[in-house]
PDB file of C-alpha atoms and ligand atoms in Angstrom:
ATOM      1  CA  UNK A 100       1.623   5.883  19.573  1.00 65.00           C
ATOM      2  CA  UNK A 101      -1.628   7.198  18.220  1.00 73.00           C
ATOM      3  CA  UNK A 102      -4.233   5.674  15.833  1.00 75.00           C
ATOM      4  CA  UNK A 103      -2.212   5.767  12.585  1.00 82.00           C
ATOM      5  CA  UNK A 104       0.854   4.275  14.177  1.00 87.00           C
ATOM      6  CA  UNK A 105      -1.341   1.546  15.834  1.00 93.00           C
ATOM      7  CA  UNK A 106      -2.764   0.713  12.395  1.00 94.00           C
ATOM      8  CA  UNK A 107       0.696   0.004  11.168  1.00 94.00           C
ATOM      9  CA  UNK A 108       1.435  -2.363  14.060  1.00 93.00           C
ATOM     10  CA  UNK A 109      -1.968  -4.072  13.453  1.00 95.00           C
ATOM     11  CA  UNK A 110      -1.260  -4.424   9.746  1.00 94.00           C
ATOM     12  CA  UNK A 111       2.110  -6.170  10.536  1.00 96.00           C
ATOM     13  CA  UNK A 112       0.801  -8.222  13.424  1.00 97.00           C
ATOM     14  CA  UNK A 113       0.085 -11.178  11.123  1.00 97.00           C
ATOM     15  CA  UNK A 114       3.434 -11.042   9.259  1.00 97.00           C
ATOM     16  CA  UNK A 115       4.696 -14.226  10.852  1.00 95.00           C
ATOM     17  CA  UNK A 116       1.454 -16.131  10.106  1.00 97.00           C
ATOM     18  CA  UNK A 117       1.594 -18.675   7.251  1.00 97.00           C
ATOM     19  CA  UNK A 118       0.095 -17.367   4.065  1.00 98.00           C
ATOM     20  CA  UNK A 119      -3.293 -18.861   3.372  1.00 98.00           C
ATOM     21  CA  UNK A 120      -6.918 -17.876   2.604  1.00 98.00           C
ATOM     22  CA  UNK A 121      -7.585 -17.811   6.286  1.00 98.00           C
ATOM     23  CA  UNK A 122      -4.724 -15.371   6.864  1.00 98.00           C
ATOM     24  CA  UNK A 123      -6.170 -13.180   3.959  1.00 98.00           C
ATOM     25  CA  UNK A 124      -9.613 -13.259   5.712  1.00 98.00           C
ATOM     26  CA  UNK A 125      -8.044 -12.430   9.085  1.00 98.00           C
ATOM     27  CA  UNK A 126      -6.234  -9.438   7.640  1.00 98.00           C
ATOM     28  CA  UNK A 127      -9.232  -8.285   5.734  1.00 98.00           C
ATOM     29  CA  UNK A 128     -11.391  -7.754   8.853  1.00 98.00           C
ATOM     30  CA  UNK A 129      -8.442  -6.680  11.131  1.00 98.00           C
ATOM     31  CA  UNK A 130      -7.493  -3.813   8.782  1.00 96.00           C
ATOM     32  CA  UNK A 131     -11.010  -2.938   7.681  1.00 95.00           C
ATOM     33  CA  UNK A 132     -11.087   0.169   9.912  1.00 89.00           C
ATOM     34  CA  UNK A 133     -12.888   0.365  13.194  1.00 92.00           C
ATOM     35  CA  UNK A 134     -12.536   2.965  15.910  1.00 95.00           C
ATOM     36  CA  UNK A 135      -9.769   1.013  17.867  1.00 97.00           C
ATOM     37  CA  UNK A 136     -11.297   2.165  21.141  1.00 97.00           C
ATOM     38  CA  UNK A 137     -10.033  -0.719  23.190  1.00 98.00           C
ATOM     39  CA  UNK A 138      -6.314  -0.433  22.266  1.00 97.00           C
ATOM     40  CA  UNK A 139      -6.549   3.312  22.557  1.00 97.00           C
ATOM     41  CA  UNK A 140      -7.912   3.011  26.061  1.00 98.00           C
ATOM     42  CA  UNK A 141      -5.008   0.721  27.006  1.00 98.00           C
ATOM     43  CA  UNK A 142      -2.599   3.252  25.616  1.00 97.00           C
ATOM     44  CA  UNK A 143      -4.201   6.230  27.403  1.00 97.00           C
ATOM     45  CA  UNK A 144      -4.175   4.484  30.742  1.00 98.00           C
ATOM     46  CA  UNK A 145      -0.433   3.596  30.381  1.00 98.00           C
ATOM     47  CA  UNK A 146       0.303   7.195  29.394  1.00 97.00           C
ATOM     48  CA  UNK A 147      -1.667   8.597  32.255  1.00 98.00           C
ATOM     49  CA  UNK A 148       0.598   6.588  34.568  1.00 98.00           C
ATOM     50  CA  UNK A 149       3.713   8.012  32.697  1.00 98.00           C
ATOM     51  CA  UNK A 150       4.423   4.573  31.067  1.00 97.00           C
ATOM     52  CA  UNK A 151       5.598   4.231  27.465  1.00 96.00           C
ATOM     53  CA  UNK A 152       2.516   2.867  25.579  1.00 95.00           C
ATOM     54  CA  UNK A 153       4.891   0.701  23.623  1.00 95.00           C
ATOM     55  CA  UNK A 154       4.973  -1.503  26.671  1.00 97.00           C
ATOM     56  CA  UNK A 155       1.333  -2.437  25.973  1.00 97.00           C
ATOM     57  CA  UNK A 156       1.483  -2.794  22.152  1.00 97.00           C
ATOM     58  CA  UNK A 157       1.159  -6.564  22.033  1.00 98.00           C
ATOM     59  CA  UNK A 158      -1.843  -6.525  24.385  1.00 98.00           C
ATOM     60  CA  UNK A 159      -3.289  -3.677  22.319  1.00 98.00           C
ATOM     61  CA  UNK A 160      -3.080  -5.627  19.139  1.00 98.00           C
ATOM     62  CA  UNK A 161      -4.381  -8.810  20.916  1.00 98.00           C
ATOM     63  CA  UNK A 162      -7.397  -6.879  22.048  1.00 98.00           C
ATOM     64  CA  UNK A 163      -8.237  -5.777  18.562  1.00 98.00           C
ATOM     65  CA  UNK A 164      -7.747  -9.291  17.240  1.00 98.00           C
ATOM     66  CA  UNK A 165     -10.247 -10.628  19.848  1.00 98.00           C
ATOM     67  CA  UNK A 166     -12.687  -7.858  19.249  1.00 98.00           C
ATOM     68  CA  UNK A 167     -12.438  -8.439  15.450  1.00 98.00           C
ATOM     69  CA  UNK A 168     -12.938 -12.178  15.888  1.00 98.00           C
ATOM     70  CA  UNK A 169     -16.109 -11.538  17.891  1.00 98.00           C
ATOM     71  CA  UNK A 170     -17.492  -9.235  15.184  1.00 98.00           C
ATOM     72  CA  UNK A 171     -16.781 -11.777  12.413  1.00 98.00           C
ATOM     73  CA  UNK A 172     -18.527 -14.578  14.319  1.00 98.00           C
ATOM     74  CA  UNK A 173     -21.436 -12.325  15.453  1.00 96.00           C
ATOM     75  CA  UNK A 174     -22.002 -11.487  11.782  1.00 97.00           C
ATOM     76  CA  UNK A 175     -22.277 -15.105  10.735  1.00 97.00           C
ATOM     77  CA  UNK A 176     -25.697 -16.477   9.423  1.00 96.00           C
ATOM     78  CA  UNK A 177     -25.947 -18.669  12.578  1.00 95.00           C
ATOM     79  CA  UNK A 178     -25.814 -15.504  14.780  1.00 93.00           C
ATOM     80  CA  UNK A 179     -26.897 -12.089  13.531  1.00 91.00           C
ATOM     81  CA  UNK A 180     -26.584 -12.854   9.774  1.00 93.00           C
ATOM     82  CA  UNK A 181     -25.215  -9.333   8.901  1.00 94.00           C
ATOM     83  CA  UNK A 182     -23.768  -8.401   5.514  1.00 95.00           C
ATOM     84  CA  UNK A 183     -22.072  -5.088   6.234  1.00 95.00           C
ATOM     85  CA  UNK A 184     -19.469  -4.307   8.830  1.00 95.00           C
ATOM     86  CA  UNK A 185     -17.042  -1.362   9.125  1.00 92.00           C
ATOM     87  CA  UNK A 186     -18.462  -0.146   5.755  1.00 92.00           C
ATOM     88  CA  UNK A 187     -17.504  -3.371   3.973  1.00 96.00           C
ATOM     89  CA  UNK A 188     -18.999  -6.692   3.219  1.00 97.00           C
ATOM     90  CA  UNK A 189     -18.866  -8.932   6.272  1.00 98.00           C
ATOM     91  CA  UNK A 190     -16.108 -11.651   6.353  1.00 98.00           C
ATOM     92  CA  UNK A 191     -18.420 -14.542   5.366  1.00 98.00           C
ATOM     93  CA  UNK A 192     -19.863 -12.510   2.524  1.00 98.00           C
ATOM     94  CA  UNK A 193     -16.388 -11.555   1.178  1.00 98.00           C
ATOM     95  CA  UNK A 194     -15.028 -15.061   1.698  1.00 98.00           C
ATOM     96  CA  UNK A 195     -17.341 -17.882   2.773  1.00 98.00           C
ATOM     97  CA  UNK A 196     -18.761 -19.175   6.052  1.00 98.00           C
ATOM     98  CA  UNK A 197     -16.116 -21.773   6.774  1.00 98.00           C
ATOM     99  CA  UNK A 198     -13.289 -19.292   6.082  1.00 98.00           C
ATOM    100  CA  UNK A 199     -14.952 -16.746   8.279  1.00 98.00           C
ATOM    101  CA  UNK A 200     -15.274 -19.173  11.172  1.00 98.00           C
ATOM    102  CA  UNK A 201     -11.555 -20.087  10.821  1.00 98.00           C
ATOM    103  CA  UNK A 202     -10.538 -16.439  10.456  1.00 98.00           C
ATOM    104  CA  UNK A 203     -12.284 -15.751  13.833  1.00 98.00           C
ATOM    105  CA  UNK A 204     -10.608 -18.793  15.376  1.00 98.00           C
ATOM    106  CA  UNK A 205      -7.289 -17.662  14.019  1.00 98.00           C
ATOM    107  CA  UNK A 206      -7.554 -14.112  15.372  1.00 98.00           C
ATOM    108  CA  UNK A 207      -8.611 -15.388  18.833  1.00 98.00           C
ATOM    109  CA  UNK A 208      -5.721 -17.896  19.127  1.00 98.00           C
ATOM    110  CA  UNK A 209      -3.094 -15.650  17.538  1.00 98.00           C
ATOM    111  CA  UNK A 210      -4.040 -12.914  20.006  1.00 98.00           C
ATOM    112  CA  UNK A 211      -2.664 -14.883  22.963  1.00 98.00           C
ATOM    113  CA  UNK A 212       0.622 -15.770  21.211  1.00 96.00           C
ATOM    114  CA  UNK A 213       0.941 -12.072  20.449  1.00 96.00           C
ATOM    115  CA  UNK A 214       0.161 -10.933  23.964  1.00 98.00           C
ATOM    116  CA  UNK A 215       2.760 -13.325  25.270  1.00 98.00           C
ATOM    117  CA  UNK A 216       5.439 -11.273  23.581  1.00 97.00           C
ATOM    118  CA  UNK A 217       5.006  -8.421  26.120  1.00 98.00           C
ATOM    119  CA  UNK A 218       8.286  -7.467  27.831  1.00 97.00           C
ATOM    120  CA  UNK A 219       7.251  -6.999  31.506  1.00 97.00           C
ATOM    121  CA  UNK A 220       7.394  -8.966  34.709  1.00 98.00           C
ATOM    122  CA  UNK A 221       6.292 -12.508  33.540  1.00 98.00           C
ATOM    123  CA  UNK A 222       3.974 -12.936  36.485  1.00 98.00           C
ATOM    124  CA  UNK A 223       2.124  -9.774  35.515  1.00 98.00           C
ATOM    125  CA  UNK A 224       1.954 -10.725  31.848  1.00 98.00           C
ATOM    126  CA  UNK A 225       0.572 -14.141  32.786  1.00 98.00           C
ATOM    127  CA  UNK A 226      -1.994 -12.511  35.101  1.00 98.00           C
ATOM    128  CA  UNK A 227      -3.090 -10.142  32.257  1.00 98.00           C
ATOM    129  CA  UNK A 228      -3.299 -12.961  29.765  1.00 98.00           C
ATOM    130  CA  UNK A 229      -5.569 -14.875  32.241  1.00 98.00           C
ATOM    131  CA  UNK A 230      -7.756 -11.860  32.723  1.00 98.00           C
ATOM    132  CA  UNK A 231      -7.954 -11.397  28.946  1.00 98.00           C
ATOM    133  CA  UNK A 232      -9.015 -14.974  28.552  1.00 98.00           C
ATOM    134  CA  UNK A 233     -11.608 -14.605  31.326  1.00 98.00           C
ATOM    135  CA  UNK A 234     -13.006 -11.387  29.728  1.00 98.00           C
ATOM    136  CA  UNK A 235     -13.327 -12.859  26.348  1.00 98.00           C
ATOM    137  CA  UNK A 236     -14.417 -16.383  27.212  1.00 98.00           C
ATOM    138  CA  UNK A 237     -17.321 -18.257  28.775  1.00 98.00           C
ATOM    139  CA  UNK A 238     -17.185 -16.145  31.960  1.00 98.00           C
ATOM    140  CA  UNK A 239     -17.084 -12.946  29.870  1.00 98.00           C
ATOM    141  CA  UNK A 240     -18.009 -11.898  26.377  1.00 98.00           C
ATOM    142  CA  UNK A 241     -18.908 -15.438  25.162  1.00 98.00           C
ATOM    143  CA  UNK A 242     -21.216 -15.770  28.205  1.00 98.00           C
ATOM    144  CA  UNK A 243     -22.884 -12.429  27.235  1.00 97.00           C
ATOM    145  CA  UNK A 244     -23.256 -13.639  23.628  1.00 95.00           C
ATOM    146  CA  UNK A 245     -24.850 -16.817  24.956  1.00 96.00           C
ATOM    147  CA  UNK A 246     -27.367 -14.746  27.017  1.00 95.00           C
ATOM    148  CA  UNK A 247     -27.983 -12.599  23.986  1.00 93.00           C
ATOM    149  CA  UNK A 248     -28.779 -15.662  21.807  1.00 91.00           C
ATOM    150  CA  UNK A 249     -31.322 -16.891  24.444  1.00 92.00           C
ATOM    151  CA  UNK A 250     -33.037 -13.445  24.612  1.00 87.00           C
ATOM    152  CA  UNK A 251     -36.779 -13.413  25.141  1.00 85.00           C
ATOM    153  CA  UNK A 252     -39.243 -10.694  24.104  1.00 87.00           C
ATOM    154  CA  UNK A 253     -40.283 -10.524  27.790  1.00 88.00           C
ATOM    155  CA  UNK A 254     -36.855  -9.245  28.860  1.00 91.00           C
ATOM    156  CA  UNK A 255     -36.730  -6.139  30.958  1.00 94.00           C
ATOM    157  CA  UNK A 256     -33.893  -3.600  30.968  1.00 96.00           C
ATOM    158  CA  UNK A 257     -32.509  -5.373  34.039  1.00 96.00           C
ATOM    159  CA  UNK A 258     -32.185  -8.548  32.069  1.00 94.00           C
ATOM    160  CA  UNK A 259     -30.415  -6.899  29.034  1.00 95.00           C
ATOM    161  CA  UNK A 260     -28.234  -4.886  31.419  1.00 97.00           C
ATOM    162  CA  UNK A 261     -26.743  -8.226  32.342  1.00 97.00           C
ATOM    163  CA  UNK A 262     -26.248  -9.148  28.665  1.00 97.00           C
ATOM    164  CA  UNK A 263     -24.537  -5.939  28.053  1.00 97.00           C
ATOM    165  CA  UNK A 264     -22.321  -6.231  31.109  1.00 98.00           C
ATOM    166  CA  UNK A 265     -20.850  -9.375  29.651  1.00 98.00           C
ATOM    167  CA  UNK A 266     -21.224  -8.970  25.874  1.00 97.00           C
ATOM    168  CA  UNK A 267     -19.909  -5.438  25.642  1.00 98.00           C
ATOM    169  CA  UNK A 268     -18.559  -4.522  29.118  1.00 98.00           C
ATOM    170  CA  UNK A 269     -16.070  -7.219  29.544  1.00 98.00           C
ATOM    171  CA  UNK A 270     -13.957  -6.324  26.475  1.00 98.00           C
ATOM    172  CA  UNK A 271     -14.125  -2.588  27.305  1.00 98.00           C
ATOM    173  CA  UNK A 272     -13.013  -3.199  30.893  1.00 98.00           C
ATOM    174  CA  UNK A 273     -10.068  -5.393  30.119  1.00 98.00           C
ATOM    175  CA  UNK A 274      -7.870  -2.707  28.505  1.00 98.00           C
ATOM    176  CA  UNK A 275      -8.162  -0.659  31.576  1.00 98.00           C
ATOM    177  CA  UNK A 276      -7.333  -3.636  33.803  1.00 98.00           C
ATOM    178  CA  UNK A 277      -4.291  -4.798  31.686  1.00 98.00           C
ATOM    179  CA  UNK A 278      -2.880  -1.238  31.630  1.00 98.00           C
ATOM    180  CA  UNK A 279      -3.468  -0.827  35.370  1.00 98.00           C
ATOM    181  CA  UNK A 280      -1.707  -4.126  36.069  1.00 98.00           C
ATOM    182  CA  UNK A 281       1.217  -3.267  33.843  1.00 98.00           C
ATOM    183  CA  UNK A 282       1.425   0.009  35.795  1.00 98.00           C
ATOM    184  CA  UNK A 283       1.383  -1.918  39.057  1.00 98.00           C
ATOM    185  CA  UNK A 284      -1.589  -0.067  40.678  1.00 98.00           C
ATOM    186  CA  UNK A 285      -3.126  -0.911  44.049  1.00 97.00           C
ATOM    187  CA  UNK A 286      -6.039  -3.344  44.626  1.00 98.00           C
ATOM    188  CA  UNK A 287      -8.193  -0.356  45.474  1.00 97.00           C
ATOM    189  CA  UNK A 288      -7.430   1.423  42.132  1.00 98.00           C
ATOM    190  CA  UNK A 289      -7.814  -1.851  40.266  1.00 98.00           C
ATOM    191  CA  UNK A 290     -11.357  -2.119  41.590  1.00 98.00           C
ATOM    192  CA  UNK A 291     -11.992   1.489  40.534  1.00 98.00           C
ATOM    193  CA  UNK A 292     -10.820   0.725  36.930  1.00 98.00           C
ATOM    194  CA  UNK A 293     -13.252  -2.274  36.905  1.00 98.00           C
ATOM    195  CA  UNK A 294     -16.065   0.121  37.967  1.00 98.00           C
ATOM    196  CA  UNK A 295     -15.129   2.624  35.276  1.00 98.00           C
ATOM    197  CA  UNK A 296     -15.039  -0.211  32.664  1.00 98.00           C
ATOM    198  CA  UNK A 297     -18.446  -1.507  33.787  1.00 97.00           C
ATOM    199  CA  UNK A 298     -20.040   1.918  33.507  1.00 98.00           C
ATOM    200  CA  UNK A 299     -18.250   2.658  30.194  1.00 98.00           C
ATOM    201  CA  UNK A 300     -19.344  -0.672  28.696  1.00 98.00           C
ATOM    202  CA  UNK A 301     -22.967  -0.132  29.588  1.00 98.00           C
ATOM    203  CA  UNK A 302     -22.919   3.512  28.351  1.00 98.00           C
ATOM    204  CA  UNK A 303     -21.240   2.376  25.109  1.00 98.00           C
ATOM    205  CA  UNK A 304     -23.860  -0.321  24.407  1.00 98.00           C
ATOM    206  CA  UNK A 305     -26.751   1.930  25.134  1.00 98.00           C
ATOM    207  CA  UNK A 306     -25.203   4.477  22.786  1.00 98.00           C
ATOM    208  CA  UNK A 307     -24.899   1.746  20.205  1.00 95.00           C
ATOM    209  CA  UNK A 308     -28.650   0.996  20.680  1.00 96.00           C
ATOM    210  CA  UNK A 309     -29.472   4.755  20.291  1.00 96.00           C
ATOM    211  CA  UNK A 310     -27.314   4.979  17.124  1.00 96.00           C
ATOM    212  CA  UNK A 311     -29.035   1.964  15.707  1.00 93.00           C
ATOM    213  CA  UNK A 312     -32.390   3.630  15.720  1.00 93.00           C
ATOM    214  CA  UNK A 313     -31.259   7.116  14.844  1.00 93.00           C
ATOM    215  CA  UNK A 314     -28.724   6.458  11.987  1.00 92.00           C
ATOM    216  CA  UNK A 315     -28.867   4.654   8.632  1.00 89.00           C
ATOM    217  CA  UNK A 316     -26.830   1.540   7.825  1.00 86.00           C
ATOM    218  CA  UNK A 317     -24.820   3.698   5.510  1.00 88.00           C
ATOM    219  CA  UNK A 318     -23.983   6.144   8.248  1.00 90.00           C
ATOM    220  CA  UNK A 319     -23.110   3.370  10.686  1.00 91.00           C
ATOM    221  CA  UNK A 320     -21.178   1.228   8.135  1.00 89.00           C
ATOM    222  CA  UNK A 321     -23.114  -1.812   9.420  1.00 87.00           C
ATOM    223  CA  UNK A 322     -26.513  -3.326   8.948  1.00 81.00           C
ATOM    224  CA  UNK A 323     -29.087  -2.633  11.730  1.00 73.00           C
ATOM    225  CA  UNK A 324     -29.848  -6.309  12.449  1.00 74.00           C
ATOM    226  CA  UNK A 325     -31.207  -5.469  15.876  1.00 78.00           C
ATOM    227  CA  UNK A 326     -34.238  -3.927  14.207  1.00 76.00           C
ATOM    228  CA  UNK A 327     -34.591  -6.732  11.687  1.00 72.00           C
ATOM    229  CA  UNK A 328     -34.246  -9.455  14.313  1.00 76.00           C
ATOM    230  CA  UNK A 329     -36.602  -7.533  16.761  1.00 86.00           C
ATOM    231  CA  UNK A 330     -34.033  -7.495  19.498  1.00 90.00           C
ATOM    232  CA  UNK A 331     -34.799  -6.253  22.956  1.00 95.00           C
ATOM    233  CA  UNK A 332     -32.560  -3.320  23.620  1.00 96.00           C
ATOM    234  CA  UNK A 333     -32.214  -0.455  26.025  1.00 97.00           C
ATOM    235  CA  UNK A 334     -34.268   1.771  23.604  1.00 96.00           C
ATOM    236  CA  UNK A 335     -37.007  -0.890  23.202  1.00 95.00           C
ATOM    237  CA  UNK A 336     -37.297  -1.335  27.080  1.00 96.00           C
ATOM    238  CA  UNK A 337     -36.603   2.174  28.384  1.00 97.00           C
ATOM    239  CA  UNK A 338     -37.502   4.425  25.382  1.00 97.00           C
ATOM    240  CA  UNK A 339     -35.081   6.725  23.580  1.00 97.00           C
ATOM    241  CA  UNK A 340     -35.248   9.624  26.047  1.00 97.00           C
ATOM    242  CA  UNK A 341     -34.543   7.469  29.180  1.00 98.00           C
ATOM    243  CA  UNK A 342     -31.816   5.599  27.334  1.00 98.00           C
ATOM    244  CA  UNK A 343     -30.072   8.927  26.524  1.00 98.00           C
ATOM    245  CA  UNK A 344     -30.390  10.141  30.091  1.00 98.00           C
ATOM    246  CA  UNK A 345     -28.921   6.880  31.454  1.00 98.00           C
ATOM    247  CA  UNK A 346     -26.142   6.917  28.962  1.00 98.00           C
ATOM    248  CA  UNK A 347     -25.141  10.535  29.786  1.00 98.00           C
ATOM    249  CA  UNK A 348     -25.284   9.774  33.508  1.00 98.00           C
ATOM    250  CA  UNK A 349     -22.988   6.699  33.114  1.00 98.00           C
ATOM    251  CA  UNK A 350     -20.489   8.604  30.881  1.00 98.00           C
ATOM    252  CA  UNK A 351     -20.476  11.485  33.455  1.00 98.00           C
ATOM    253  CA  UNK A 352     -19.707   8.994  36.358  1.00 98.00           C
ATOM    254  CA  UNK A 353     -16.882   7.396  34.216  1.00 97.00           C
ATOM    255  CA  UNK A 354     -15.233  10.895  33.646  1.00 98.00           C
ATOM    256  CA  UNK A 355     -15.594  11.710  37.224  1.00 98.00           C
ATOM    257  CA  UNK A 356     -14.113   8.471  38.552  1.00 98.00           C
ATOM    258  CA  UNK A 357     -11.067   8.984  36.232  1.00 97.00           C
ATOM    259  CA  UNK A 358     -10.010  11.791  38.553  1.00 97.00           C
ATOM    260  CA  UNK A 359     -10.030   9.527  41.688  1.00 96.00           C
ATOM    261  CA  UNK A 360      -6.941   7.370  40.826  1.00 98.00           C
ATOM    262  CA  UNK A 361      -3.627   7.720  42.634  1.00 97.00           C
ATOM    263  CA  UNK A 362      -0.762   8.940  40.438  1.00 97.00           C
ATOM    264  CA  UNK A 363      -2.945   8.936  37.318  1.00 98.00           C
ATOM    265  CA  UNK A 364      -3.117  11.901  34.958  1.00 98.00           C
ATOM    266  CA  UNK A 365      -6.645  11.533  33.355  1.00 98.00           C
ATOM    267  CA  UNK A 366      -6.257  14.066  30.525  1.00 97.00           C
ATOM    268  CA  UNK A 367      -5.680  11.684  27.754  1.00 97.00           C
ATOM    269  CA  UNK A 368      -8.266   9.173  28.797  1.00 98.00           C
ATOM    270  CA  UNK A 369     -10.870  11.886  29.357  1.00 98.00           C
ATOM    271  CA  UNK A 370     -10.234  13.205  25.868  1.00 97.00           C
ATOM    272  CA  UNK A 371     -10.696   9.715  24.434  1.00 97.00           C
ATOM    273  CA  UNK A 372     -13.887   9.089  26.434  1.00 98.00           C
ATOM    274  CA  UNK A 373     -15.194  12.446  25.214  1.00 97.00           C
ATOM    275  CA  UNK A 374     -14.515  11.454  21.629  1.00 97.00           C
ATOM    276  CA  UNK A 375     -16.477   8.238  22.247  1.00 97.00           C
ATOM    277  CA  UNK A 376     -19.366  10.229  23.696  1.00 97.00           C
ATOM    278  CA  UNK A 377     -19.355  12.314  20.446  1.00 95.00           C
ATOM    279  CA  UNK A 378     -19.121   9.257  18.176  1.00 92.00           C
ATOM    280  CA  UNK A 379     -21.676   9.077  15.374  1.00 89.00           C
ATOM    281  CA  UNK A 380     -21.160   5.416  14.321  1.00 89.00           C
TER     282      UNK A 380
HETATM  283  C1  GRG P 186     -19.347 -14.036  18.832  1.00 60.72           C
HETATM  284  C2  GRG P 186     -18.330 -14.621  20.991  1.00 60.72           C
HETATM  285  C3  GRG P 186     -18.995 -13.700  20.139  1.00 60.72           C
HETATM  286  C4  GRG P 186     -19.309 -12.431  20.628  1.00 60.72           C
HETATM  287  C5  GRG P 186     -19.962 -11.388  19.933  1.00 60.72           C
HETATM  288  C6  GRG P 186     -18.987  -8.236  19.746  1.00 60.72           C
HETATM  289  C7  GRG P 186     -20.234  -9.018  19.913  1.00 60.72           C
HETATM  290  C8  GRG P 186     -20.225 -10.209  20.824  1.00 60.72           C
HETATM  291  C9  GRG P 186     -21.340  -8.795  19.147  1.00 60.72           C
HETATM  292  C10 GRG P 186     -21.322  -7.755  18.096  1.00 60.72           C
HETATM  293  C11 GRG P 186     -22.471  -6.857  18.177  1.00 60.72           C
HETATM  294  C12 GRG P 186     -22.418  -5.995  19.352  1.00 60.72           C
HETATM  295  C13 GRG P 186     -23.486  -4.843  19.375  1.00 60.72           C
HETATM  296  C14 GRG P 186     -21.550  -6.054  20.265  1.00 60.72           C
HETATM  297  C15 GRG P 186     -21.433  -5.195  21.429  1.00 60.72           C
HETATM  298  C16 GRG P 186     -20.121  -4.498  21.488  1.00 60.72           C
HETATM  299  C17 GRG P 186     -20.055  -3.554  20.398  1.00 60.72           C
HETATM  300  C18 GRG P 186     -20.863  -2.329  20.481  1.00 60.72           C
HETATM  301  C19 GRG P 186     -19.215  -3.789  19.376  1.00 60.72           C
HETATM  302  C20 GRG P 186     -18.877  -2.786  18.336  1.00 60.72           C
HETATM  303  O1  GRG P 186     -17.730  -2.198  18.781  1.00 60.72           O
HETATM  304  P1  GRG P 186     -17.036  -0.962  18.147  1.00 60.72           P
HETATM  305  O2  GRG P 186     -18.086   0.116  17.988  1.00 60.72           O
HETATM  306  O3  GRG P 186     -16.764  -1.457  16.665  1.00 60.72           O
HETATM  307  O4  GRG P 186     -15.803  -0.589  18.823  1.00 60.72           O
HETATM  308  P2  GRG P 186     -15.573  -1.103  15.660  1.00 60.72           P
HETATM  309  O5  GRG P 186     -16.067  -1.629  14.346  1.00 60.72           O
HETATM  310  O6  GRG P 186     -15.480   0.479  15.641  1.00 60.72           O
HETATM  311  O7  GRG P 186     -14.314  -1.714  16.169  1.00 60.72           O
END
C-alpha cells in the first residue's frame, strides 16, 4: 500500500459518517493533500518486519485524522490565525469557525472508532489506542500546543526543544510505536523506536522552521504565521547555520539507529526518511 492507495482508503474513511456540513468540512481537510508522513512511517515499519501493511491501515487513517484535526484547530483565529494550508484556504476560511472546530472534534473522535477496527490481538490494539491517546492528548501534542501558546520572547532553544518534543515529536513517534507493537517487538527495541521518533520529530520541526524562513507561502502551501506572530523558533534562537547542522545531525542519528533493530529490514523506512530530508515544503 503506497501513497495513492492510502489516499483511496482515507477518502473512504468517512463513508459511514452521517452526511452533514461538518462531514463535508472533515473531508475537505482530510483529502486536501499533505505528505502523509505519519501513515507512511507506520506502513514502512510494518513492512520492515515483514508484516502486511494492511494490518495497520485503520491506525494509519486514524493518525492522519488526528494530524488533520490538529492542523484545522491550529489554524483557527484563536490559535495561529492562518488562511492557507496544504495549498488551499484553511478550514475556517472555507467553512466557518464553528464548523472548523466541529470538523476537528469530529476527526479526533472518529479516529479512535476507526483505529478500534484493527484486526489484531485485542490487548495489543487497546495498548496502541491508549498510546495514541497519550501522544495526541494533554500529555502529548496538546501539552506541546499549550506550551507553544504560552511562549515567551525570552525562550532559549532548550525551552523550545521541549515544545517541539511534544507538539511535533509525539505524533511522529506514535506511528513507529504502534507498528512496533503490532509487530510484537521487545521492550529494548520499543525504547529504540521511541528514541528514533524523538530525534525525527525534533529534526522535522527544525526543518519546518528552516523552510519557513527560506521558502515563500506559495512554495510551502501555507502561510508563514511564525514570522507574522514573531514566534521563537530554532532559527531565531540558534541561527540558520546551526539549525541546519543540528537537523542534519539528528537525521543522521535516526538513519543510523534504524539499522540497530532486531529482525527489522530498514530499507523502506530509510528511503522514506531520506525523502523527508529532501522535502521542500
Ligand atoms: C491544535 C492540539 C493542537 C495541536 C496543534 C500540529 C500542530 C499542533 C500545529 C501545527 C503547526 C506546526 C508547525 C506543527 C508541528 C508539526 C508539523 C510540522 C506539522 C505539519 O506536518 P506536515 O508537514 O503537514 O506533515 P502535511 O500538511 O504535509 O500533512
